[in-house]
GROMACS .gro file of C-alpha atoms in nm:
model
  440
    1UNK     CA    1   3.938  -4.251   4.572
    2UNK     CA    2   3.601  -4.365   4.422
    3UNK     CA    3   3.416  -4.194   4.705
    4UNK     CA    4   3.593  -3.863   4.632
    5UNK     CA    5   3.505  -3.878   4.257
    6UNK     CA    6   3.141  -3.964   4.333
    7UNK     CA    7   3.112  -3.674   4.577
    8UNK     CA    8   3.257  -3.436   4.315
    9UNK     CA    9   3.001  -3.550   4.051
   10UNK     CA   10   2.716  -3.503   4.297
   11UNK     CA   11   2.838  -3.153   4.373
   12UNK     CA   12   2.841  -3.063   4.001
   13UNK     CA   13   2.512  -3.226   3.899
   14UNK     CA   14   2.279  -2.945   4.017
   15UNK     CA   15   2.465  -2.701   3.790
   16UNK     CA   16   2.395  -2.906   3.476
   17UNK     CA   17   2.015  -2.867   3.479
   18UNK     CA   18   1.763  -2.587   3.539
   19UNK     CA   19   1.573  -2.600   3.864
   20UNK     CA   20   1.219  -2.479   3.926
   21UNK     CA   21   1.211  -2.104   3.973
   22UNK     CA   22   0.959  -1.829   4.052
   23UNK     CA   23   0.950  -1.461   4.133
   24UNK     CA   24   0.830  -1.119   4.020
   25UNK     CA   25   0.839  -0.982   3.662
   26UNK     CA   26   0.602  -0.687   3.706
   27UNK     CA   27   0.430  -0.475   3.969
   28UNK     CA   28   0.154  -0.731   4.006
   29UNK     CA   29   0.291  -0.994   3.769
   30UNK     CA   30   0.481  -1.309   3.865
   31UNK     CA   31   0.651  -1.593   3.684
   32UNK     CA   32   0.684  -1.963   3.758
   33UNK     CA   33   0.917  -2.200   3.576
   34UNK     CA   34   0.872  -2.578   3.600
   35UNK     CA   35   1.186  -2.756   3.488
   36UNK     CA   36   1.013  -3.093   3.434
   37UNK     CA   37   0.789  -2.948   3.158
   38UNK     CA   38   1.025  -2.665   3.062
   39UNK     CA   39   0.726  -2.432   3.089
   40UNK     CA   40   0.734  -2.068   3.198
   41UNK     CA   41   0.400  -1.932   3.322
   42UNK     CA   42   0.333  -1.560   3.363
   43UNK     CA   43   0.044  -1.470   3.597
   44UNK     CA   44  -0.113  -1.172   3.771
   45UNK     CA   45  -0.266  -0.842   3.664
   46UNK     CA   46  -0.122  -0.543   3.481
   47UNK     CA   47   0.201  -0.506   3.289
   48UNK     CA   48   0.531  -0.689   3.279
   49UNK     CA   49   0.858  -0.511   3.340
   50UNK     CA   50   1.064  -0.390   3.043
   51UNK     CA   51   1.416  -0.533   3.036
   52UNK     CA   52   1.607  -0.256   2.862
   53UNK     CA   53   1.919  -0.226   3.078
   54UNK     CA   54   1.872  -0.544   3.279
   55UNK     CA   55   1.798  -0.907   3.194
   56UNK     CA   56   1.475  -1.095   3.271
   57UNK     CA   57   1.492  -1.328   3.574
   58UNK     CA   58   1.489  -1.638   3.351
   59UNK     CA   59   1.801  -1.523   3.164
   60UNK     CA   60   2.022  -1.805   3.296
   61UNK     CA   61   1.794  -2.081   3.166
   62UNK     CA   62   1.615  -1.905   2.879
   63UNK     CA   63   1.741  -2.155   2.620
   64UNK     CA   64   1.572  -2.437   2.818
   65UNK     CA   65   1.223  -2.283   2.798
   66UNK     CA   66   1.012  -2.456   2.533
   67UNK     CA   67   0.667  -2.327   2.630
   68UNK     CA   68   0.539  -1.993   2.762
   69UNK     CA   69   0.186  -1.956   2.900
   70UNK     CA   70   0.064  -1.605   2.978
   71UNK     CA   71  -0.246  -1.618   3.195
   72UNK     CA   72  -0.552  -1.397   3.183
   73UNK     CA   73  -0.503  -1.066   3.362
   74UNK     CA   74  -0.158  -0.989   3.219
   75UNK     CA   75  -0.175  -0.683   2.991
   76UNK     CA   76   0.170  -0.658   2.836
   77UNK     CA   77   0.485  -0.843   2.734
   78UNK     CA   78   0.789  -0.636   2.817
   79UNK     CA   79   1.086  -0.516   2.616
   80UNK     CA   80   1.331  -0.805   2.551
   81UNK     CA   81   1.111  -1.037   2.760
   82UNK     CA   82   1.183  -1.355   2.562
   83UNK     CA   83   1.472  -1.232   2.349
   84UNK     CA   84   1.698  -1.520   2.242
   85UNK     CA   85   1.480  -1.790   2.399
   86UNK     CA   86   1.611  -2.017   2.127
   87UNK     CA   87   1.436  -2.331   2.252
   88UNK     CA   88   1.090  -2.173   2.273
   89UNK     CA   89   0.835  -2.364   2.062
   90UNK     CA   90   0.494  -2.228   2.163
   91UNK     CA   91   0.334  -1.936   2.343
   92UNK     CA   92  -0.019  -1.886   2.471
   93UNK     CA   93  -0.156  -1.530   2.464
   94UNK     CA   94  -0.446  -1.422   2.692
   95UNK     CA   95  -0.748  -1.212   2.595
   96UNK     CA   96  -0.633  -0.936   2.835
   97UNK     CA   97  -0.304  -0.867   2.653
   98UNK     CA   98  -0.293  -0.521   2.489
   99UNK     CA   99   0.073  -0.458   2.405
  100UNK     CA  100   0.400  -0.633   2.319
  101UNK     CA  101   0.719  -0.427   2.336
  102UNK     CA  102   1.031  -0.427   2.121
  103UNK     CA  103   1.248  -0.735   2.072
  104UNK     CA  104   1.015  -0.947   2.284
  105UNK     CA  105   1.058  -1.246   2.052
  106UNK     CA  106   1.380  -1.160   1.872
  107UNK     CA  107   1.598  -1.467   1.826
  108UNK     CA  108   1.322  -1.717   1.909
  109UNK     CA  109   1.428  -1.923   1.611
  110UNK     CA  110   1.232  -2.239   1.702
  111UNK     CA  111   0.899  -2.074   1.783
  112UNK     CA  112   0.635  -2.240   1.564
  113UNK     CA  113   0.295  -2.174   1.721
  114UNK     CA  114   0.100  -1.892   1.883
  115UNK     CA  115  -0.215  -1.994   2.073
  116UNK     CA  116  -0.518  -1.776   2.150
  117UNK     CA  117  -0.868  -1.845   2.279
  118UNK     CA  118  -1.047  -1.541   2.133
  119UNK     CA  119  -0.985  -1.395   1.787
  120UNK     CA  120  -1.139  -1.053   1.858
  121UNK     CA  121  -0.893  -0.990   2.141
  122UNK     CA  122  -0.596  -1.039   1.905
  123UNK     CA  123  -0.693  -0.710   1.734
  124UNK     CA  124  -0.658  -0.526   2.066
  125UNK     CA  125  -0.283  -0.593   2.084
  126UNK     CA  126  -0.042  -0.311   1.993
  127UNK     CA  127   0.285  -0.435   1.842
  128UNK     CA  128   0.574  -0.192   1.871
  129UNK     CA  129   0.790  -0.316   1.585
  130UNK     CA  130   0.920  -0.617   1.389
  131UNK     CA  131   0.983  -0.916   1.620
  132UNK     CA  132   0.742  -0.785   1.880
  133UNK     CA  133   0.470  -0.991   1.713
  134UNK     CA  134   0.543  -1.360   1.779
  135UNK     CA  135   0.378  -1.447   1.445
  136UNK     CA  136   0.672  -1.290   1.261
  137UNK     CA  137   0.877  -1.581   1.398
  138UNK     CA  138   0.620  -1.857   1.461
  139UNK     CA  139   0.422  -1.807   1.133
  140UNK     CA  140   0.122  -2.008   1.262
  141UNK     CA  141  -0.174  -1.886   1.472
  142UNK     CA  142  -0.400  -2.133   1.655
  143UNK     CA  143  -0.750  -2.055   1.784
  144UNK     CA  144  -0.859  -2.302   2.055
  145UNK     CA  145  -0.621  -2.561   1.913
  146UNK     CA  146  -0.710  -2.522   1.544
  147UNK     CA  147  -0.479  -2.339   1.308
  148UNK     CA  148  -0.631  -2.037   1.136
  149UNK     CA  149  -0.582  -2.068   0.761
  150UNK     CA  150  -0.889  -1.892   0.618
  151UNK     CA  151  -0.908  -1.573   0.819
  152UNK     CA  152  -1.243  -1.397   0.846
  153UNK     CA  153  -1.216  -1.071   1.037
  154UNK     CA  154  -1.480  -1.061   1.314
  155UNK     CA  155  -1.772  -0.819   1.281
  156UNK     CA  156  -1.666  -0.633   1.597
  157UNK     CA  157  -1.332  -0.527   1.448
  158UNK     CA  158  -1.301  -0.183   1.285
  159UNK     CA  159  -0.923  -0.161   1.248
  160UNK     CA  160  -0.660  -0.421   1.160
  161UNK     CA  161  -0.358  -0.285   1.341
  162UNK     CA  162   0.009  -0.233   1.268
  163UNK     CA  163   0.184  -0.567   1.199
  164UNK     CA  164  -0.125  -0.758   1.320
  165UNK     CA  165  -0.054  -1.073   1.115
  166UNK     CA  166   0.296  -1.001   0.990
  167UNK     CA  167   0.476  -1.317   0.885
  168UNK     CA  168   0.174  -1.544   0.940
  169UNK     CA  169   0.250  -1.775   0.650
  170UNK     CA  170  -0.011  -2.024   0.766
  171UNK     CA  171  -0.285  -1.796   0.628
  172UNK     CA  172  -0.416  -1.884   0.282
  173UNK     CA  173  -0.709  -1.643   0.249
  174UNK     CA  174  -0.837  -1.326   0.416
  175UNK     CA  175  -1.192  -1.190   0.416
  176UNK     CA  176  -1.232  -0.831   0.529
  177UNK     CA  177  -1.598  -0.738   0.598
  178UNK     CA  178  -1.767  -0.398   0.572
  179UNK     CA  179  -1.713  -0.311   0.938
  180UNK     CA  180  -1.335  -0.280   0.889
  181UNK     CA  181  -1.233   0.078   0.807
  182UNK     CA  182  -0.856   0.053   0.789
  183UNK     CA  183  -0.575  -0.197   0.738
  184UNK     CA  184  -0.263  -0.088   0.926
  185UNK     CA  185   0.094  -0.076   0.802
  186UNK     CA  186   0.253  -0.419   0.751
  187UNK     CA  187  -0.069  -0.584   0.871
  188UNK     CA  188  -0.027  -0.885   0.639
  189UNK     CA  189   0.331  -0.833   0.523
  190UNK     CA  190   0.525  -1.151   0.445
  191UNK     CA  191   0.214  -1.369   0.462
  192UNK     CA  192   0.356  -1.570   0.177
  193UNK     CA  193   0.078  -1.827   0.136
  194UNK     CA  194  -0.221  -1.593   0.105
  195UNK     CA  195  -0.372  -1.649  -0.240
  196UNK     CA  196  -0.697  -1.450  -0.210
  197UNK     CA  197  -0.800  -1.134  -0.029
  198UNK     CA  198  -1.167  -1.034  -0.033
  199UNK     CA  199  -1.239  -0.676   0.071
  200UNK     CA  200  -1.597  -0.557   0.109
  201UNK     CA  201  -1.722  -0.199   0.077
  202UNK     CA  202  -1.654   0.005   0.390
  203UNK     CA  203  -1.276  -0.001   0.399
  204UNK     CA  204  -1.117   0.345   0.355
  205UNK     CA  205  -0.742   0.298   0.407
  206UNK     CA  206  -0.484   0.038   0.312
  207UNK     CA  207  -0.166   0.111   0.508
  208UNK     CA  208   0.193   0.116   0.389
  209UNK     CA  209   0.337  -0.229   0.313
  210UNK     CA  210   0.007  -0.383   0.423
  211UNK     CA  211   0.048  -0.679   0.184
  212UNK     CA  212   0.424  -0.654   0.129
  213UNK     CA  213   0.571  -0.982   0.000
  214UNK     CA  214   0.240  -1.167  -0.013
  215UNK     CA  215   0.411  -1.366  -0.284
  216UNK     CA  216   0.118  -1.597  -0.371
  217UNK     CA  217  -0.153  -1.332  -0.394
  218UNK     CA  218  -0.276  -1.340  -0.755
  219UNK     CA  219  -0.537  -1.063  -0.782
  220UNK     CA  220  -0.686  -0.780  -0.582
  221UNK     CA  221  -1.003  -0.576  -0.630
  222UNK     CA  222  -1.012  -0.268  -0.412
  223UNK     CA  223  -1.362  -0.139  -0.326
  224UNK     CA  224  -1.489   0.208  -0.413
  225UNK     CA  225  -1.491   0.305  -0.045
  226UNK     CA  226  -1.110   0.308  -0.033
  227UNK     CA  227  -0.966   0.660  -0.059
  228UNK     CA  228  -0.603   0.595   0.041
  229UNK     CA  229  -0.356   0.326  -0.062
  230UNK     CA  230  -0.030   0.404   0.115
  231UNK     CA  231   0.325   0.348  -0.007
  232UNK     CA  232   0.439  -0.006  -0.079
  233UNK     CA  233   0.098  -0.155  -0.004
  234UNK     CA  234   0.147  -0.438  -0.258
  235UNK     CA  235   0.524  -0.415  -0.297
  236UNK     CA  236   0.682  -0.744  -0.402
  237UNK     CA  237   0.353  -0.932  -0.452
  238UNK     CA  238   0.535  -1.130  -0.717
  239UNK     CA  239   0.238  -1.348  -0.825
  240UNK     CA  240  -0.011  -1.061  -0.856
  241UNK     CA  241  -0.144  -1.058  -1.213
  242UNK     CA  242  -0.423  -0.802  -1.193
  243UNK     CA  243  -0.528  -0.507  -0.980
  244UNK     CA  244  -0.835  -0.284  -1.000
  245UNK     CA  245  -0.808   0.055  -0.833
  246UNK     CA  246  -1.127   0.250  -0.756
  247UNK     CA  247  -1.202   0.604  -0.875
  248UNK     CA  248  -1.197   0.722  -0.513
  249UNK     CA  249  -0.815   0.690  -0.513
  250UNK     CA  250  -0.641   1.004  -0.645
  251UNK     CA  251  -0.275   0.912  -0.584
  252UNK     CA  252  -0.081   0.593  -0.650
  253UNK     CA  253   0.186   0.627  -0.382
  254UNK     CA  254   0.554   0.534  -0.401
  255UNK     CA  255   0.634   0.164  -0.446
  256UNK     CA  256   0.266   0.064  -0.435
  257UNK     CA  257   0.309  -0.213  -0.694
  258UNK     CA  258   0.687  -0.221  -0.707
  259UNK     CA  259   0.835  -0.551  -0.829
  260UNK     CA  260   0.494  -0.707  -0.892
  261UNK     CA  261   0.669  -0.911  -1.159
  262UNK     CA  262   0.360  -1.098  -1.284
  263UNK     CA  263   0.132  -0.795  -1.313
  264UNK     CA  264  -0.018  -0.784  -1.663
  265UNK     CA  265  -0.343  -0.597  -1.606
  266UNK     CA  266  -0.391  -0.287  -1.395
  267UNK     CA  267  -0.691  -0.056  -1.418
  268UNK     CA  268  -0.621   0.307  -1.325
  269UNK     CA  269  -0.933   0.513  -1.251
  270UNK     CA  270  -1.052   0.843  -1.392
  271UNK     CA  271  -0.996   1.091  -1.111
  272UNK     CA  272  -0.638   0.978  -1.050
  273UNK     CA  273  -0.406   1.280  -1.022
  274UNK     CA  274  -0.057   1.146  -0.951
  275UNK     CA  275   0.150   0.834  -1.007
  276UNK     CA  276   0.435   0.857  -0.757
  277UNK     CA  277   0.797   0.743  -0.767
  278UNK     CA  278   0.854   0.373  -0.847
  279UNK     CA  279   0.480   0.301  -0.823
  280UNK     CA  280   0.506   0.029  -1.090
  281UNK     CA  281   0.884  -0.007  -1.099
  282UNK     CA  282   0.997  -0.358  -1.192
  283UNK     CA  283   0.657  -0.475  -1.321
  284UNK     CA  284   0.834  -0.655  -1.601
  285UNK     CA  285   0.527  -0.844  -1.733
  286UNK     CA  286   0.324  -0.526  -1.788
  287UNK     CA  287   0.275  -0.467  -2.161
  288UNK     CA  288   0.023  -0.184  -2.170
  289UNK     CA  289  -0.090   0.096  -1.940
  290UNK     CA  290  -0.364   0.356  -1.980
  291UNK     CA  291  -0.306   0.699  -1.825
  292UNK     CA  292  -0.646   0.850  -1.730
  293UNK     CA  293  -0.735   1.198  -1.852
  294UNK     CA  294  -0.722   1.332  -1.496
  295UNK     CA  295  -0.351   1.253  -1.438
  296UNK     CA  296  -0.130   1.558  -1.381
  297UNK     CA  297   0.203   1.414  -1.262
  298UNK     CA  298   0.401   1.097  -1.332
  299UNK     CA  299   0.707   1.083  -1.107
  300UNK     CA  300   1.060   0.945  -1.140
  301UNK     CA  301   1.095   0.573  -1.215
  302UNK     CA  302   0.718   0.524  -1.198
  303UNK     CA  303   0.745   0.263  -1.475
  304UNK     CA  304   1.118   0.198  -1.462
  305UNK     CA  305   1.216  -0.162  -1.533
  306UNK     CA  306   0.885  -0.244  -1.709
  307UNK     CA  307   1.086  -0.422  -1.977
  308UNK     CA  308   0.787  -0.561  -2.172
  309UNK     CA  309   0.593  -0.237  -2.183
  310UNK     CA  310   0.497  -0.178  -2.547
  311UNK     CA  311   0.208   0.066  -2.529
  312UNK     CA  312   0.114   0.373  -2.325
  313UNK     CA  313  -0.232   0.518  -2.383
  314UNK     CA  314  -0.231   0.878  -2.265
  315UNK     CA  315  -0.584   1.021  -2.238
  316UNK     CA  316  -0.504   1.373  -2.105
  317UNK     CA  317  -0.547   1.646  -2.368
  318UNK     CA  318  -0.252   1.833  -2.218
  319UNK     CA  319   0.060   1.624  -2.153
  320UNK     CA  320   0.102   1.558  -1.777
  321UNK     CA  321   0.428   1.655  -1.613
  322UNK     CA  322   0.652   1.355  -1.680
  323UNK     CA  323   0.984   1.300  -1.507
  324UNK     CA  324   1.270   1.229  -1.747
  325UNK     CA  325   1.332   0.878  -1.608
  326UNK     CA  326   0.969   0.778  -1.551
  327UNK     CA  327   1.013   0.511  -1.821
  328UNK     CA  328   1.337   0.323  -1.888
  329UNK     CA  329   1.270   0.210  -2.247
  330UNK     CA  330   1.105   0.501  -2.430
  331UNK     CA  331   1.238   0.389  -2.769
  332UNK     CA  332   1.052   0.055  -2.749
  333UNK     CA  333   0.713   0.201  -2.653
  334UNK     CA  334   0.430   0.327  -2.874
  335UNK     CA  335   0.257   0.631  -2.729
  336UNK     CA  336  -0.113   0.662  -2.812
  337UNK     CA  337  -0.275   1.004  -2.758
  338UNK     CA  338  -0.577   1.213  -2.854
  339UNK     CA  339  -0.550   1.319  -3.218
  340UNK     CA  340  -0.596   1.683  -3.127
  341UNK     CA  341  -0.303   1.661  -2.883
  342UNK     CA  342  -0.041   1.498  -3.106
  343UNK     CA  343   0.168   1.811  -3.153
  344UNK     CA  344   0.159   1.891  -2.779
  345UNK     CA  345   0.290   1.546  -2.688
  346UNK     CA  346   0.543   1.522  -2.968
  347UNK     CA  347   0.698   1.859  -2.886
  348UNK     CA  348   0.704   1.826  -2.505
  349UNK     CA  349   1.000   1.659  -2.336
  350UNK     CA  350   1.026   1.376  -2.244
  351UNK     CA  351   0.701   1.276  -2.419
  352UNK     CA  352   0.891   1.335  -2.742
  353UNK     CA  353   1.123   1.040  -2.667
  354UNK     CA  354   0.882   0.755  -2.743
  355UNK     CA  355   0.973   0.520  -3.024
  356UNK     CA  356   0.651   0.564  -3.222
  357UNK     CA  357   0.320   0.748  -3.202
  358UNK     CA  358  -0.043   0.670  -3.275
  359UNK     CA  359  -0.379   0.826  -3.216
  360UNK     CA  360  -0.602   0.657  -2.961
  361UNK     CA  361  -0.788   0.497  -3.253
  362UNK     CA  362  -0.467   0.337  -3.378
  363UNK     CA  363  -0.372   0.570  -3.664
  364UNK     CA  364   0.005   0.600  -3.704
  365UNK     CA  365   0.153   0.945  -3.654
  366UNK     CA  366   0.476   1.018  -3.834
  367UNK     CA  367   0.713   1.266  -3.682
  368UNK     CA  368   0.795   1.565  -3.900
  369UNK     CA  369   1.156   1.594  -4.003
  370UNK     CA  370   1.364   1.906  -3.972
  371UNK     CA  371   1.450   2.061  -4.308
  372UNK     CA  372   1.805   2.025  -4.426
  373UNK     CA  373   2.003   2.324  -4.296
  374UNK     CA  374   2.231   2.546  -4.504
  375UNK     CA  375   2.578   2.673  -4.418
  376UNK     CA  376   2.722   3.003  -4.539
  377UNK     CA  377   3.052   3.168  -4.467
  378UNK     CA  378   3.101   3.536  -4.531
  379UNK     CA  379   3.339   3.798  -4.394
  380UNK     CA  380   3.480   3.553  -4.143
  381UNK     CA  381   3.133   3.459  -4.012
  382UNK     CA  382   2.985   3.107  -4.034
  383UNK     CA  383   2.603   3.110  -4.048
  384UNK     CA  384   2.344   2.829  -4.027
  385UNK     CA  385   1.986   2.857  -4.157
  386UNK     CA  386   1.686   2.620  -4.178
  387UNK     CA  387   1.335   2.641  -4.321
  388UNK     CA  388   1.203   2.468  -4.006
  389UNK     CA  389   1.149   2.735  -3.745
  390UNK     CA  390   1.296   2.740  -3.395
  391UNK     CA  391   1.542   2.460  -3.449
  392UNK     CA  392   1.863   2.403  -3.257
  393UNK     CA  393   2.178   2.357  -3.462
  394UNK     CA  394   2.415   2.081  -3.356
  395UNK     CA  395   2.751   2.140  -3.517
  396UNK     CA  396   3.105   2.013  -3.512
  397UNK     CA  397   3.408   2.210  -3.624
  398UNK     CA  398   3.736   2.028  -3.681
  399UNK     CA  399   3.992   2.135  -3.427
  400UNK     CA  400   3.722   2.320  -3.226
  401UNK     CA  401   3.487   2.180  -2.958
  402UNK     CA  402   3.130   2.092  -3.055
  403UNK     CA  403   2.864   2.347  -2.962
  404UNK     CA  404   2.534   2.518  -3.041
  405UNK     CA  405   2.460   2.855  -3.204
  406UNK     CA  406   2.417   3.042  -3.533
  407UNK     CA  407   2.732   3.251  -3.606
  408UNK     CA  408   3.091   3.136  -3.565
  409UNK     CA  409   3.402   3.322  -3.685
  410UNK     CA  410   3.671   3.115  -3.857
  411UNK     CA  411   3.944   3.121  -4.125
  412UNK     CA  412   4.012   2.767  -4.249
  413UNK     CA  413   3.794   2.486  -4.119
  414UNK     CA  414   3.569   2.180  -4.180
  415UNK     CA  415   3.213   2.207  -4.046
  416UNK     CA  416   2.926   1.958  -4.007
  417UNK     CA  417   2.580   2.057  -3.883
  418UNK     CA  418   2.229   1.918  -3.846
  419UNK     CA  419   1.906   2.071  -3.716
  420UNK     CA  420   1.705   1.930  -3.427
  421UNK     CA  421   1.374   2.022  -3.267
  422UNK     CA  422   1.153   1.866  -3.001
  423UNK     CA  423   0.886   1.651  -3.166
  424UNK     CA  424   1.077   1.638  -3.498
  425UNK     CA  425   1.322   1.393  -3.640
  426UNK     CA  426   1.671   1.534  -3.685
  427UNK     CA  427   1.762   1.672  -4.026
  428UNK     CA  428   2.026   1.527  -4.251
  429UNK     CA  429   2.380   1.636  -4.174
  430UNK     CA  430   2.533   1.904  -4.397
  431UNK     CA  431   2.911   1.953  -4.444
  432UNK     CA  432   3.121   2.254  -4.536
  433UNK     CA  433   3.492   2.214  -4.597
  434UNK     CA  434   3.686   2.537  -4.626
  435UNK     CA  435   4.059   2.576  -4.686
  436UNK     CA  436   4.188   2.929  -4.678
  437UNK     CA  437   3.938   3.129  -4.883
  438UNK     CA  438   3.800   2.829  -5.073
  439UNK     CA  439   3.477   2.639  -4.995
  440UNK     CA  440   3.470   2.269  -5.085
   0.00000   0.00000   0.00000
């Protein structure tokens, strides 16, 4: 009986562990797995296969792989190549690699290090989407064994690509020299430990969400060479306290500084034309903002949720087009404007909604008040009049719906009315009580 049990255990034992394995994973690319070191090595020249409708050959033991080494000559990492390799800890990337496809590192929850031997070659890699860049999971990039914390972009690089360092929380500072012309979308998104970014003259474009959720970045000075800051570039940089935008930028795009909760100082340049939707939404520490004379449009929710905003300095002589919900707390804000433009602002909606008004030099401006209206009733016609021209009458008639107008026919009624006009305070309310043919 003991011999039978022993034979059965021996028969099962090969199924309990992964054996060495090798084969093809591309036209001229092969793989070799060594069970003793739990290392998968990819070798050859050219591109790996994409595993869209089929599984990679290491599917059955993927959770046992702790290290992947991709040798020089390999140009791509295929679709789903290492998806759900939950035991993977480190990967080595060659200088020849130029692309990583979708979901290549999705579910690699224990990946902690990405190793390279040449920094310049990292900028040659095209990442297709989130979780194609191993840094979005590993968070730490090592150059010849040393972790990169203070990143200085090499002089040979002209473009920092899409998602190039996304999720690399090991970075603490970034220096971008004059040779770099553009920063791609999401290039440094979720690099939560970056505290300083130095950008030299030469850069022209900062891509959408380029610094999204860089939660420890405290200040940013954007050089005069920059002409485009795309949507959400600094969205959710929650420690950002100041930002200087150059005069070369004409549009603040949607969500650019959205939920920058510590932002207290932002300098908008003369030459700026538009402040787009939610550009500064949720900047709850912002107390004052100056609108340059060149601004023509301020879009919906541009300053929504700026709960501490107390002062808006509007320099344009003609009120810019302002969306009704551009600000969420008009009644708590003082609007400062050119003295010659006070009537234009105070009679243009929604500029007429601010709580108080001053000239740019600080002189208080008091709103005019509509004159007290009069009510007459003659020959069955109710008539309102006011010395203030072009007012709107807001009336209420007992037993009849509220409305607007000048002449109302009635027999026996109680009427209240006040006059209102854009840029003016409402008049006092006047009452007329009439019973039958008698006014009271």
